[in-house]
Coordinates of C-alpha atoms in Angstrom, one line a residue:
X1 CA 30.2 12.0 7.6
X2 CA 28.2 9.7 9.0
X3 CA 25.6 8.4 6.6
X4 CA 22.9 5.2 6.4
X5 CA 26.0 2.5 5.9
X6 CA 27.3 3.0 9.7
X7 CA 23.6 2.2 11.0
X8 CA 22.2 -0.8 11.8
X9 CA 18.9 -1.1 10.4
X10 CA 16.8 -2.8 13.0
X11 CA 13.2 -3.3 12.6
X12 CA 10.9 -3.8 15.7
X13 CA 7.6 -6.0 14.6
X14 CA 4.3 -4.6 15.7
X15 CA 3.4 -7.6 18.0
X16 CA 6.4 -6.4 20.2
X17 CA 4.2 -3.8 21.3
X18 CA 1.5 -5.8 22.4
X19 CA 4.4 -8.1 24.7
X20 CA 5.2 -10.7 22.0
X21 CA 8.2 -11.7 20.5
X22 CA 7.6 -13.1 17.3
X23 CA 8.0 -10.8 14.2
X24 CA 5.2 -10.5 11.6
X25 CA 7.2 -9.0 9.1
X26 CA 5.5 -5.7 9.0
X27 CA 9.2 -3.7 10.1
X28 CA 9.7 -0.4 8.3
X29 CA 12.7 1.5 7.7
X30 CA 13.6 4.9 6.1
X31 CA 14.5 4.7 2.5
X32 CA 17.9 4.7 3.3
X33 CA 17.9 2.8 6.4
X34 CA 18.3 5.4 9.0
X35 CA 16.6 8.6 10.0
X36 CA 19.8 11.0 10.4
X37 CA 18.9 14.0 12.9
X38 CA 18.8 15.0 16.9
X39 CA 15.3 15.8 16.5
X40 CA 14.9 19.1 14.7
X41 CA 11.1 19.7 14.7
X42 CA 9.4 19.5 11.3
X43 CA 12.2 17.6 9.7
X44 CA 11.2 15.9 6.3
X45 CA 11.3 12.3 6.5
X46 CA 11.5 9.9 3.6
X47 CA 8.6 7.6 3.2
X48 CA 9.3 4.2 5.0
X49 CA 9.6 1.4 3.1
X50 CA 9.6 -2.7 4.1
X51 CA 12.7 -4.1 4.3
X52 CA 14.3 -6.1 1.8
X53 CA 16.1 -8.3 4.4
X54 CA 15.3 -10.3 7.4
X55 CA 14.6 -8.5 10.6
X56 CA 16.6 -8.5 13.7
X57 CA 16.1 -11.4 15.6
X58 CA 14.4 -10.9 19.3
X59 CA 14.4 -13.2 22.2
X60 CA 11.6 -16.0 22.2
X61 CA 11.1 -15.4 26.0
X62 CA 12.2 -12.5 28.1
X63 CA 13.7 -15.3 30.1
X64 CA 16.2 -16.1 27.7
X65 CA 17.8 -12.6 27.8
X66 CA 18.0 -13.1 31.4
X67 CA 19.8 -16.5 31.6
X68 CA 22.1 -15.2 28.6
X69 CA 23.0 -12.3 30.9
X70 CA 23.6 -14.6 34.0
X71 CA 25.6 -17.3 31.9
X72 CA 28.0 -14.2 30.6
X73 CA 28.4 -12.0 33.2
X74 CA 28.5 -15.2 36.0
X75 CA 31.8 -17.0 35.2
X76 CA 35.1 -18.0 36.0
X77 CA 35.9 -14.4 37.9
X78 CA 33.0 -15.3 40.5
X79 CA 34.1 -18.8 41.7
X80 CA 38.3 -18.4 41.6
X81 CA 38.7 -14.4 41.9
X82 CA 36.3 -13.1 44.6
X83 CA 36.5 -15.4 47.5
X84 CA 40.4 -14.8 47.5
X85 CA 40.1 -11.2 47.2
X86 CA 37.8 -11.2 49.9
X87 CA 39.7 -13.2 51.9
X88 CA 42.7 -11.0 51.1
X89 CA 41.5 -7.8 51.9
X90 CA 39.8 -8.3 55.4
X91 CA 37.3 -10.7 55.1
X92 CA 33.7 -9.5 55.5
X93 CA 35.1 -6.0 55.7
X94 CA 35.9 -6.2 51.7
X95 CA 31.9 -6.5 51.0
X96 CA 31.5 -2.4 52.2
X97 CA 33.7 -1.5 49.3
X98 CA 32.6 -4.0 47.0
X99 CA 29.3 -2.8 47.5
X100 CA 29.8 0.7 47.3
X101 CA 31.6 0.9 44.3
X102 CA 28.6 -1.5 42.5
X103 CA 26.3 0.8 43.4
X104 CA 28.3 3.9 42.1
X105 CA 30.2 2.3 39.4
X106 CA 29.3 -1.1 38.0
X107 CA 25.4 -1.4 38.4
X108 CA 24.9 2.0 36.6
X109 CA 27.1 1.1 33.6
X110 CA 25.5 -2.3 33.8
X111 CA 22.2 -1.0 32.9
X112 CA 23.7 1.8 30.7
X113 CA 25.0 -0.9 28.1
X114 CA 21.8 -2.7 28.2
X115 CA 19.5 0.0 28.0
X116 CA 21.5 1.6 25.2
X117 CA 21.5 -1.8 23.2
X118 CA 18.1 -2.1 23.4
X119 CA 17.3 1.7 22.7
X120 CA 19.3 1.4 19.6
X121 CA 18.5 -2.1 18.4
X122 CA 22.3 -2.6 17.7
X123 CA 25.7 -4.2 18.4
X124 CA 29.0 -3.0 20.2
X125 CA 29.6 -0.7 17.0
X126 CA 26.6 0.9 15.4
X127 CA 24.9 1.5 19.0
X128 CA 26.8 4.6 19.1
X129 CA 25.2 6.1 16.2
X130 CA 23.8 7.4 19.3
X131 CA 26.9 9.8 18.9
X132 CA 28.5 9.2 15.8
X133 CA 31.7 10.9 16.6
X134 CA 32.7 8.5 19.2
X135 CA 31.8 5.3 17.5
X136 CA 35.6 4.3 18.2
X137 CA 34.1 3.1 21.3
X138 CA 32.4 0.2 19.4
X139 CA 35.7 -0.5 17.5
X140 CA 37.2 -0.1 21.1
X141 CA 34.8 -2.9 22.6
X142 CA 35.1 -5.1 19.2
X143 CA 39.3 -5.6 20.0
X144 CA 38.7 -6.3 23.6
X145 CA 36.2 -8.7 23.4
X146 CA 37.9 -10.3 20.3
X147 CA 41.3 -10.8 22.7
X148 CA 39.0 -12.0 25.4
X149 CA 37.2 -14.7 23.5
X150 CA 40.8 -15.7 22.3
X151 CA 42.8 -16.2 25.9
X152 CA 39.6 -17.0 27.7
X153 CA 39.0 -20.3 25.9
X154 CA 42.3 -21.5 27.0
X155 CA 40.6 -22.0 30.6
X156 CA 38.0 -24.2 29.3
X157 CA 40.7 -26.2 27.2
X158 CA 42.4 -26.8 30.5
X159 CA 39.2 -27.5 32.5
X160 CA 38.2 -29.7 29.3
X161 CA 41.4 -32.2 29.7
X162 CA 41.5 -32.1 33.4
X163 CA 37.6 -33.5 32.9
X164 CA 38.8 -35.8 31.1
X165 CA 41.4 -36.9 33.2
X166 CA 39.2 -37.6 36.0
X167 CA 37.8 -40.6 34.6
X168 CA 40.3 -43.0 36.3
X169 CA 40.5 -44.9 38.9
X170 CA 43.7 -43.1 40.3
X171 CA 43.6 -39.3 39.5
X172 CA 46.9 -39.0 37.4
X173 CA 47.6 -35.7 39.5
X174 CA 47.6 -37.5 42.7
X175 CA 50.7 -39.5 42.3
X176 CA 54.2 -39.3 41.5
X177 CA 54.6 -42.7 39.4
X178 CA 54.0 -41.1 36.3
X179 CA 56.5 -40.2 33.5
X180 CA 56.1 -36.7 33.8
X181 CA 56.9 -36.7 37.2
X182 CA 60.5 -35.6 38.2
X183 CA 62.7 -37.2 41.3
X184 CA 61.9 -34.3 43.6
X185 CA 58.2 -35.2 43.6
X186 CA 56.8 -35.8 46.7
X187 CA 53.0 -37.3 47.5
X188 CA 53.0 -36.5 51.4
X189 CA 54.8 -33.5 52.7
X190 CA 54.0 -34.0 56.6
X191 CA 54.7 -30.2 57.1
X192 CA 53.1 -30.4 60.6
X193 CA 55.4 -32.8 62.0
X194 CA 58.6 -30.9 60.4
X195 CA 57.7 -27.7 62.3
X196 CA 57.6 -30.2 65.2
X197 CA 61.0 -31.4 64.7
X198 CA 64.7 -30.4 63.7
X199 CA 65.1 -29.3 60.1
X200 CA 67.5 -31.2 58.7
X201 CA 67.6 -33.6 61.7
X202 CA 64.3 -35.3 61.6
X203 CA 63.8 -38.0 59.1
X204 CA 60.2 -39.2 57.7
X205 CA 60.5 -42.1 55.4
X206 CA 64.0 -41.9 53.6
X207 CA 63.8 -37.7 53.4
X208 CA 65.0 -35.3 55.6
X209 CA 62.7 -32.3 56.8
X210 CA 65.2 -30.2 54.5
X211 CA 64.6 -32.3 51.4
X212 CA 61.1 -32.0 52.0
X213 CA 60.9 -28.9 51.7
X214 CA 62.5 -28.6 48.4
X215 CA 59.9 -31.6 47.2
X216 CA 57.5 -30.5 44.5
X217 CA 54.0 -31.4 44.4
X218 CA 52.4 -34.0 41.8
X219 CA 49.7 -31.6 41.5
X220 CA 52.4 -28.9 40.3
X221 CA 54.3 -31.4 38.4
X222 CA 50.9 -32.5 36.3
X223 CA 50.2 -29.0 35.7
X224 CA 53.5 -27.6 34.8
X225 CA 55.2 -31.0 33.3
X226 CA 51.9 -32.6 31.5
X227 CA 49.2 -30.2 30.7
X228 CA 51.6 -26.9 30.0
X229 CA 55.0 -28.8 29.6
X230 CA 56.5 -25.0 30.5
X231 CA 59.6 -23.9 29.3
X232 CA 61.8 -21.7 30.5
X233 CA 60.6 -18.1 29.2
X234 CA 58.4 -16.5 26.5
X235 CA 61.5 -16.5 24.0
X236 CA 61.5 -20.7 24.1
X237 CA 58.0 -21.6 22.3
X238 CA 58.7 -25.4 22.0
X239 CA 56.4 -27.5 20.8
X240 CA 52.6 -28.0 21.0
X241 CA 50.7 -30.0 23.4
X242 CA 48.5 -32.2 20.8
X243 CA 46.4 -33.2 23.6
X244 CA 45.5 -29.8 24.6
X245 CA 45.0 -28.9 21.0
X246 CA 42.6 -31.3 20.5
X247 CA 40.7 -30.2 23.7
X248 CA 40.8 -26.7 22.3
X249 CA 39.5 -27.9 19.1
X250 CA 36.4 -29.7 21.0
X251 CA 35.7 -26.7 22.7
X252 CA 35.5 -24.4 19.6
X253 CA 33.4 -26.7 18.0
X254 CA 30.9 -26.4 20.9
X255 CA 31.2 -22.8 20.8
X256 CA 30.6 -22.9 17.2
X257 CA 27.4 -24.8 17.4
X258 CA 25.9 -23.0 20.3
X259 CA 26.3 -19.7 18.4
X260 CA 25.6 -20.1 14.7
X261 CA 22.1 -20.2 14.8
X262 CA 21.9 -16.8 16.7
X263 CA 20.0 -16.1 20.0
X264 CA 17.0 -18.1 19.2
X265 CA 19.7 -21.0 20.0
X266 CA 21.9 -19.5 22.3
X267 CA 18.7 -18.7 24.5
X268 CA 17.8 -22.0 24.7
X269 CA 21.6 -23.6 25.4
X270 CA 22.2 -21.1 28.6
X271 CA 19.2 -22.8 30.7
X272 CA 21.5 -25.5 31.1
X273 CA 25.1 -23.9 31.1
X274 CA 23.8 -21.0 33.4
X275 CA 22.0 -22.9 36.1
X276 CA 23.6 -26.3 36.3
X277 CA 26.9 -24.5 37.8
X278 CA 24.8 -23.6 41.0
X279 CA 23.0 -27.4 41.5
X280 CA 27.3 -28.3 41.4
X281 CA 28.3 -25.4 43.8
X282 CA 25.6 -26.6 46.0
X283 CA 26.7 -30.0 45.8
X284 CA 29.9 -29.1 46.3
X285 CA 28.9 -26.6 49.3
X286 CA 27.2 -29.6 51.1
X287 CA 30.2 -32.2 50.8
X288 CA 32.5 -29.1 51.7
X289 CA 31.0 -28.1 55.1
X290 CA 31.1 -31.5 56.3
X291 CA 35.0 -31.8 56.0
X292 CA 37.0 -31.5 58.9
X293 CA 38.9 -28.0 58.9
X294 CA 35.7 -26.6 56.9
X295 CA 34.6 -24.5 59.7
X296 CA 38.0 -22.8 60.0
X297 CA 38.4 -21.8 56.4
X298 CA 34.9 -20.0 56.0
X299 CA 35.8 -18.2 59.3
X300 CA 39.1 -17.0 57.6
X301 CA 36.8 -16.1 54.4
X302 CA 34.5 -13.9 56.3
X303 CA 36.3 -12.9 59.7
X304 CA 36.4 -9.1 59.5
X305 CA 39.8 -7.0 59.5
X306 CA 38.4 -3.5 59.9
X307 CA 42.3 -1.6 59.5
X308 CA 42.0 -2.7 56.0
X309 CA 39.5 -0.2 54.8
X310 CA 42.3 2.3 55.1
X311 CA 44.0 0.8 52.2
X312 CA 43.6 1.8 49.0
X313 CA 44.4 -1.4 47.5
X314 CA 41.3 -2.9 49.2
X315 CA 39.1 -0.2 47.2
X316 CA 41.3 -0.9 44.3
X317 CA 40.4 -4.3 44.1
X318 CA 36.8 -4.0 44.9
X319 CA 36.8 -1.6 41.8
X320 CA 38.2 -3.9 39.4
X321 CA 36.7 -7.3 40.7
X322 CA 33.3 -5.1 39.9
X323 CA 34.0 -4.3 36.6
X324 CA 36.1 -7.7 35.8
X325 CA 32.6 -9.8 36.8
X326 CA 29.8 -7.5 35.5
X327 CA 31.5 -7.9 32.2
X328 CA 31.4 -4.2 31.6
X329 CA 33.2 -2.6 28.4
X330 CA 33.2 -5.9 26.2
X331 CA 29.8 -4.7 24.3
X332 CA 28.6 -8.2 24.4
X333 CA 25.9 -6.9 27.0
X334 CA 24.7 -3.9 24.3
X335 CA 24.5 -6.8 21.6
X336 CA 22.4 -9.0 24.3
X337 CA 20.1 -5.9 25.1
X338 CA 19.7 -5.3 21.4
X339 CA 17.8 -8.4 21.2
X340 CA 15.0 -7.4 23.8
X341 CA 11.7 -6.1 22.5
X342 CA 11.8 -2.2 23.0
X343 CA 9.2 -1.9 25.6
X344 CA 10.9 -4.7 27.9
X345 CA 12.0 -3.1 31.7
X346 CA 15.8 -3.4 31.4
X347 CA 16.0 -1.2 34.4
X348 CA 14.5 -4.3 36.8
X349 CA 16.5 -6.5 34.5
X350 CA 19.7 -4.8 35.1
X351 CA 19.1 -4.5 39.0
X352 CA 18.0 -8.4 39.1
X353 CA 21.1 -9.5 37.3
X354 CA 23.6 -7.5 39.2
X355 CA 22.4 -9.2 42.5
X356 CA 22.6 -12.5 40.7
X357 CA 26.2 -11.7 40.1
X358 CA 27.4 -10.4 43.3
X359 CA 25.1 -13.3 45.1
X360 CA 26.8 -15.7 43.4
X361 CA 30.6 -14.2 43.8
X362 CA 29.5 -14.3 47.3
X363 CA 28.0 -17.6 47.9
X364 CA 31.0 -19.5 45.6
X365 CA 33.5 -18.0 48.7
X366 CA 31.7 -20.6 51.1
X367 CA 32.0 -23.2 48.9
X368 CA 35.9 -22.5 47.8
X369 CA 36.9 -21.5 51.3
X370 CA 35.4 -24.9 52.8
X371 CA 37.5 -26.6 50.5
X372 CA 40.4 -24.9 51.0
X373 CA 40.0 -24.7 55.1
X374 CA 39.8 -28.8 54.7
X375 CA 42.7 -28.7 52.6
X376 CA 45.1 -26.9 55.2
X377 CA 43.8 -28.8 58.0
X378 CA 44.9 -32.1 56.1
X379 CA 48.5 -30.6 55.3
X380 CA 48.8 -28.9 58.8
X381 CA 49.4 -25.9 57.5
X382 CA 48.2 -22.2 57.9
X383 CA 45.4 -21.3 55.2
X384 CA 47.5 -18.7 53.6
X385 CA 49.6 -21.2 51.9
X386 CA 46.8 -23.0 50.0
X387 CA 44.9 -20.1 49.6
X388 CA 45.1 -19.1 45.3
X389 CA 43.3 -17.2 42.8
X390 CA 42.7 -17.6 39.6
X391 CA 44.3 -20.4 37.6
X392 CA 46.4 -21.4 40.8
X393 CA 42.9 -22.3 42.4
X394 CA 41.4 -24.0 39.6
X395 CA 44.3 -26.3 38.6
X396 CA 46.7 -26.4 41.7
X397 CA 44.5 -25.9 44.7
X398 CA 41.2 -27.9 44.3
X399 CA 42.9 -30.8 42.3
X400 CA 45.1 -31.4 45.4
X401 CA 41.5 -31.0 47.9
X402 CA 40.0 -33.5 45.7
X403 CA 42.7 -36.2 46.1
X404 CA 42.0 -36.2 49.4
X405 CA 38.4 -36.6 49.3
X406 CA 36.7 -40.4 49.4
X407 CA 35.8 -41.2 45.5
X408 CA 38.0 -38.4 44.6
X409 CA 37.5 -39.0 40.6
X410 CA 33.6 -37.9 41.2
X411 CA 34.4 -34.9 43.0
X412 CA 37.1 -33.9 40.3
X413 CA 34.8 -34.4 37.6
X414 CA 32.1 -32.3 39.3
X415 CA 34.4 -29.6 39.7
X416 CA 35.7 -29.7 36.4
X417 CA 32.3 -29.9 34.3
X418 CA 31.2 -26.9 36.5
X419 CA 34.4 -25.1 35.3
X420 CA 33.7 -26.1 31.9
X421 CA 29.6 -24.7 31.8
X422 CA 30.8 -21.5 34.1
X423 CA 33.5 -20.6 31.0
X424 CA 31.7 -22.0 28.3
X425 CA 28.2 -19.4 28.4
X426 CA 30.5 -16.7 29.0
X427 CA 32.6 -17.7 25.8
X428 CA 29.5 -18.1 23.4
X429 CA 28.2 -15.0 24.3
X430 CA 31.5 -13.0 24.1
X431 CA 31.6 -14.7 20.5
X432 CA 28.0 -13.7 19.8
X433 CA 28.9 -10.2 20.9
X434 CA 31.3 -10.0 18.5
X435 CA 29.7 -11.5 15.5
X436 CA 26.6 -9.0 16.3
X437 CA 28.8 -6.0 15.9
X438 CA 30.0 -7.3 12.9
X439 CA 27.0 -8.0 11.2
X440 CA 25.2 -5.1 12.2
X441 CA 27.9 -3.0 9.9
X442 CA 26.2 -4.6 6.8
X443 CA 22.5 -5.4 7.6
X444 CA 21.6 -5.7 4.0
X445 CA 23.9 -4.6 1.7
X446 CA 25.8 -7.7 2.2
X447 CA 23.0 -10.2 3.0
X448 CA 23.3 -13.7 2.1
X449 CA 21.4 -16.7 3.3
X450 CA 24.3 -18.2 5.3
X451 CA 26.5 -15.1 6.0
X452 CA 26.0 -15.5 9.9
X453 CA 27.1 -19.1 9.9
X454 CA 30.1 -18.3 7.6
X455 CA 31.0 -15.2 10.0
X456 CA 30.8 -17.3 13.1
X457 CA 32.9 -20.0 11.5
X458 CA 35.6 -17.3 10.1
X459 CA 35.7 -15.9 14.0
X460 CA 35.7 -19.1 15.5
X461 CA 38.7 -20.0 13.1
X462 CA 40.6 -17.2 13.3
X463 CA 40.5 -17.2 17.2
X464 CA 41.7 -21.1 17.3
X465 CA 44.6 -20.3 15.3
X466 CA 46.0 -17.6 17.6
X467 CA 45.0 -19.9 20.4
X468 CA 47.8 -22.2 18.7
X469 CA 50.2 -20.3 20.1
X470 CA 49.0 -20.9 23.6
X471 CA 49.4 -24.9 23.5
X472 CA 53.1 -24.9 23.0
X473 CA 55.4 -25.0 25.8
X474 CA 55.4 -21.3 26.2
X475 CA 51.9 -20.9 25.9
X476 CA 51.4 -19.9 29.4
X477 CA 53.6 -16.8 29.1
X478 CA 51.3 -15.9 26.2
X479 CA 48.2 -16.2 28.0
X480 CA 49.3 -14.2 30.6
X481 CA 50.2 -11.7 28.3
X482 CA 46.8 -11.8 27.0
X483 CA 45.2 -11.5 30.4
X484 CA 47.2 -8.8 31.9
X485 CA 46.9 -6.6 29.1
X486 CA 44.6 -7.0 26.3
X487 CA 41.4 -7.2 28.7
X488 CA 42.9 -5.9 32.1
X489 CA 41.5 -3.4 34.2
X490 CA 42.6 -0.4 32.8
X491 CA 41.3 -1.3 29.4
X492 CA 37.9 -1.7 30.7
X493 CA 38.0 1.5 33.1
X494 CA 39.3 3.2 30.0
X495 CA 36.5 2.0 27.8
X496 CA 33.5 2.3 31.2
X497 CA 34.9 6.2 31.5
X498 CA 34.1 6.9 27.8
X499 CA 30.7 5.5 27.5
X500 CA 30.0 7.5 30.6
X501 CA 31.1 10.8 29.3
X502 CA 29.6 10.3 25.9
X503 CA 26.3 9.5 27.4
X504 CA 26.0 11.7 29.9
X505 CA 27.8 14.9 28.6
X506 CA 27.6 14.6 24.4
X507 CA 24.1 12.9 24.0
X508 CA 22.9 14.1 27.1
X509 CA 21.9 12.3 30.2
X510 CA 18.7 13.9 30.7
X511 CA 17.6 12.9 27.1
X512 CA 18.7 9.5 27.7
X513 CA 16.5 9.1 30.8
X514 CA 13.8 10.5 28.6
X515 CA 14.9 7.6 26.0
X516 CA 14.5 5.0 28.7
X517 CA 11.2 6.5 30.2
X518 CA 9.8 5.9 26.9
X519 CA 10.9 2.5 26.4
X520 CA 9.7 1.0 29.8
X521 CA 6.9 3.7 31.1
X522 CA 8.8 5.4 34.0
X523 CA 12.1 7.2 34.8
X524 CA 14.9 5.2 36.3
X525 CA 15.8 6.4 40.3
X526 CA 17.9 9.7 39.7
X527 CA 21.2 8.4 41.3
X528 CA 21.6 6.9 38.2
X529 CA 22.0 9.8 36.1
X530 CA 24.3 11.5 38.5
X531 CA 26.7 8.4 38.6
X532 CA 26.5 8.2 34.8
X533 CA 27.4 11.8 34.9
X534 CA 29.7 12.6 37.7
X535 CA 30.3 10.1 40.1
X536 CA 31.0 6.7 38.1
X537 CA 33.5 8.7 35.8
X538 CA 35.7 9.9 38.6
X539 CA 35.7 6.5 39.8
X540 CA 36.9 5.0 36.5
X541 CA 39.7 7.5 36.5
X542 CA 40.9 7.3 40.1
X543 CA 41.1 3.4 39.8
X544 CA 42.6 3.9 36.2
X545 CA 45.4 6.3 37.6
X546 CA 45.7 4.1 40.5
X547 CA 46.7 1.2 38.2
X548 CA 49.2 3.3 36.4
X549 CA 50.6 4.5 39.5
X550 CA 51.3 1.1 40.9
X551 CA 52.1 -0.6 37.6
X552 CA 54.5 -3.4 37.8
X553 CA 56.0 -5.5 35.1
X554 CA 54.5 -8.8 34.5
X555 CA 56.0 -12.4 36.1
X556 CA 55.3 -15.7 36.1
X557 CA 55.3 -17.8 39.5
X558 CA 56.9 -14.3 41.0
X559 CA 60.2 -15.6 39.6
X560 CA 60.4 -15.2 35.6
X561 CA 60.6 -11.8 34.2
X562 CA 59.3 -10.9 31.1
X563 CA 61.8 -9.8 28.5
X564 CA 61.3 -6.0 27.5
X565 CA 59.5 -6.9 24.2
X566 CA 57.4 -9.2 26.0
X567 CA 56.2 -6.1 27.6
X568 CA 56.1 -4.3 24.5
X569 CA 53.7 -6.7 23.0
X570 CA 51.6 -6.5 26.0
X571 CA 51.4 -2.7 25.6
X572 CA 50.4 -3.1 22.0
X573 CA 47.5 -5.3 22.9
X574 CA 46.1 -2.9 25.5
X575 CA 46.7 0.5 23.2
X576 CA 45.3 -1.4 20.4
X577 CA 41.8 -1.2 22.0
X578 CA 42.3 2.0 23.9
X579 CA 43.6 4.2 21.3
X580 CA 40.6 3.3 18.8
X581 CA 38.4 6.0 20.8
X582 CA 40.7 9.2 20.3
X583 CA 42.0 7.9 16.7
X584 CA 38.4 7.8 15.3
X585 CA 37.2 11.1 17.3
X586 CA 40.4 12.9 15.5
X587 CA 39.9 11.7 12.1
X588 CA 36.1 12.0 11.9
X589 CA 36.9 15.4 12.9
X590 CA 39.5 16.0 10.2
X591 CA 37.3 14.4 7.5
X592 CA 34.3 16.5 8.1
X593 CA 33.9 20.0 6.5
X594 CA 32.8 23.7 8.1
X595 CA 34.1 24.7 11.4
X596 CA 34.9 23.0 14.2
X597 CA 31.5 23.8 15.7
X598 CA 29.7 22.6 12.8
X599 CA 31.5 19.5 12.5
X600 CA 31.0 18.7 16.1
X601 CA 27.3 19.6 15.7
X602 CA 27.0 17.2 12.8
X603 CA 29.1 14.3 14.1
X604 CA 27.4 14.0 17.1
X605 CA 24.0 14.4 16.1
X606 CA 21.9 10.7 16.1
X607 CA 21.4 8.7 13.3
X608 CA 18.3 6.8 14.5
X609 CA 17.4 3.0 13.1
X610 CA 14.5 2.4 11.0
X611 CA 13.2 0.9 14.5
X612 CA 12.0 4.3 15.8
X613 CA 9.6 4.8 13.2
X614 CA 7.7 2.2 15.0
X615 CA 7.6 4.0 18.6
X616 CA 7.8 7.5 17.9
X617 CA 5.6 9.7 15.4
X618 CA 7.0 10.7 11.9
X619 CA 6.1 14.3 12.1
X620 CA 6.9 14.8 15.8
X621 CA 9.8 16.2 17.4
X622 CA 11.6 13.3 19.6
X623 CA 12.4 15.6 22.2
X624 CA 9.0 16.5 22.7
X625 CA 7.8 13.0 23.2
X626 CA 10.2 12.6 26.0
X627 CA 8.2 15.4 28.0
X628 CA 5.3 12.7 28.2
X629 CA 4.7 12.1 32.0
X630 CA 5.7 8.4 32.3
X631 CA 3.4 5.8 34.0
X632 CA 0.1 7.0 32.4
X633 CA -1.5 4.3 30.0
X634 CA -2.6 7.2 27.6
X635 CA 0.8 8.4 26.8
X636 CA 2.0 4.9 25.7
X637 CA -1.3 4.7 23.7
X638 CA -0.3 8.0 21.8
X639 CA 3.0 6.4 21.0
X640 CA 1.7 3.7 19.3
X641 CA -1.5 5.0 17.5
X642 CA 0.9 7.6 16.0
X643 CA 2.7 5.3 14.0
X644 CA -0.5 3.4 13.3

């Protein structure tokens, strides 16, 4: 049975109705902290009482919310994954499936999560009081975002390490004269001259072309021998890299002090962390397009290959990238939306944020491929041999490119500083989403003065302890396990599918559209409802089953194959979130009493938070309010006067 203890008691101050965001302390809630019911007419309601604990925070300015969403959703995936997928899947043609799936899947769910958080005024768990039977969706998103917070910060620790190492006259990854370099290390490969010579007979310096072909770049050796100090496999954890461990610790300390005071402080920090990467991207673009070979690189990025549209893999890559870059299914967007004022126009916000997200991905492609074009021209190789995705781009391809530029330490420091900022705001907003979900479970029962600071400290410490397994010699193998399974395409698609089904078919798509109209004053375009109800679930399941059918065992560098027990650990990570949903449904139905129909009706009945009293008449059926025509000023007055 769901009761008031399961509901986040949130209070929306009176000033919000006048479009101000500073609380006045006049919040009310029901006597037990919640209004339970689906809107049965004439239902008796206990008299409202003043909450005995602090009201829910709200954004000081609406721009704080916009910048936080930009900081969270626009991250490393936009810079290091989208450009490569665009190049790999037909250049400019890739934009066609990307835009289509964005309109049919990405934007509708992006809007759904923000609107749901704003309407329910709760984090990722209690937001599903809208249909308590499916509260497992909240637990599932909490598991996913916890895993994501745990492994994602390793990229920031590596970036921080490279950033520190950039402050030297000669970049440490530019030469072979370091203790970690092997005898096979070669600074200049001269592939172009080898292709024109006779392999095995032609000599360059003291080495033949055959020996050059077996050489190793100092960039790769710095990455594998110095930063990772990588072992032979997952079964050989080895020792910890204390330098990277210190960088990891420093990064977690930064995240803690960005999050510990809540959205009032987070909303200010993201103004810098979300905007400065754009400044660096513009600087890098200006520098990139002036380099020789940049034009050819950009052409490879955009050149259309229309035959690619026939390939199912292109559409799957587009769908996976949309869900990955829009940060769907993690619960953090819901948490950010919950700090909005009730009447905020979240529909326009969602469309604007989706445009910024996709636009940033497209723009970053010009930056990345202008640099890769230059790199290919300098090495005399085809661009396909230098085009990389993920960590390969950030820690191998780009560091190589900056060694070929004048004043290379400056460009290296700029790039890794941008990498840090892109990841930091995503990281601390992810932590904010996790903490919001935890604290909303017990809004007043366990209130103490420094409970938020303590909760954030426990979360950061726990994640840091798990991260210690990733700073060992076998840490890269652990990192890949988390990346491939815990927050992969399958888990996010599964989550998004059930979100659409619960809102559309359990709570009711028309009913939720009415709720949105009550918040923003008008009904969103009808295609949103049809996407939630039919199209988006079909898209999610289609891509989900394609992933299952085409599943391949995880490998590292296409050479090391993970042992069976390593794969088993990966599947445990994936299923630990996916099974939360069916397990919770079965458990709640089993514990309830009555016939199946009675259990279903009771457990799918919304548990309203106290803040709904501020906007809905206590003696009026909630559903009847939805019949009011949006956009009429008189209707808004009726809603507000009924409370007064």
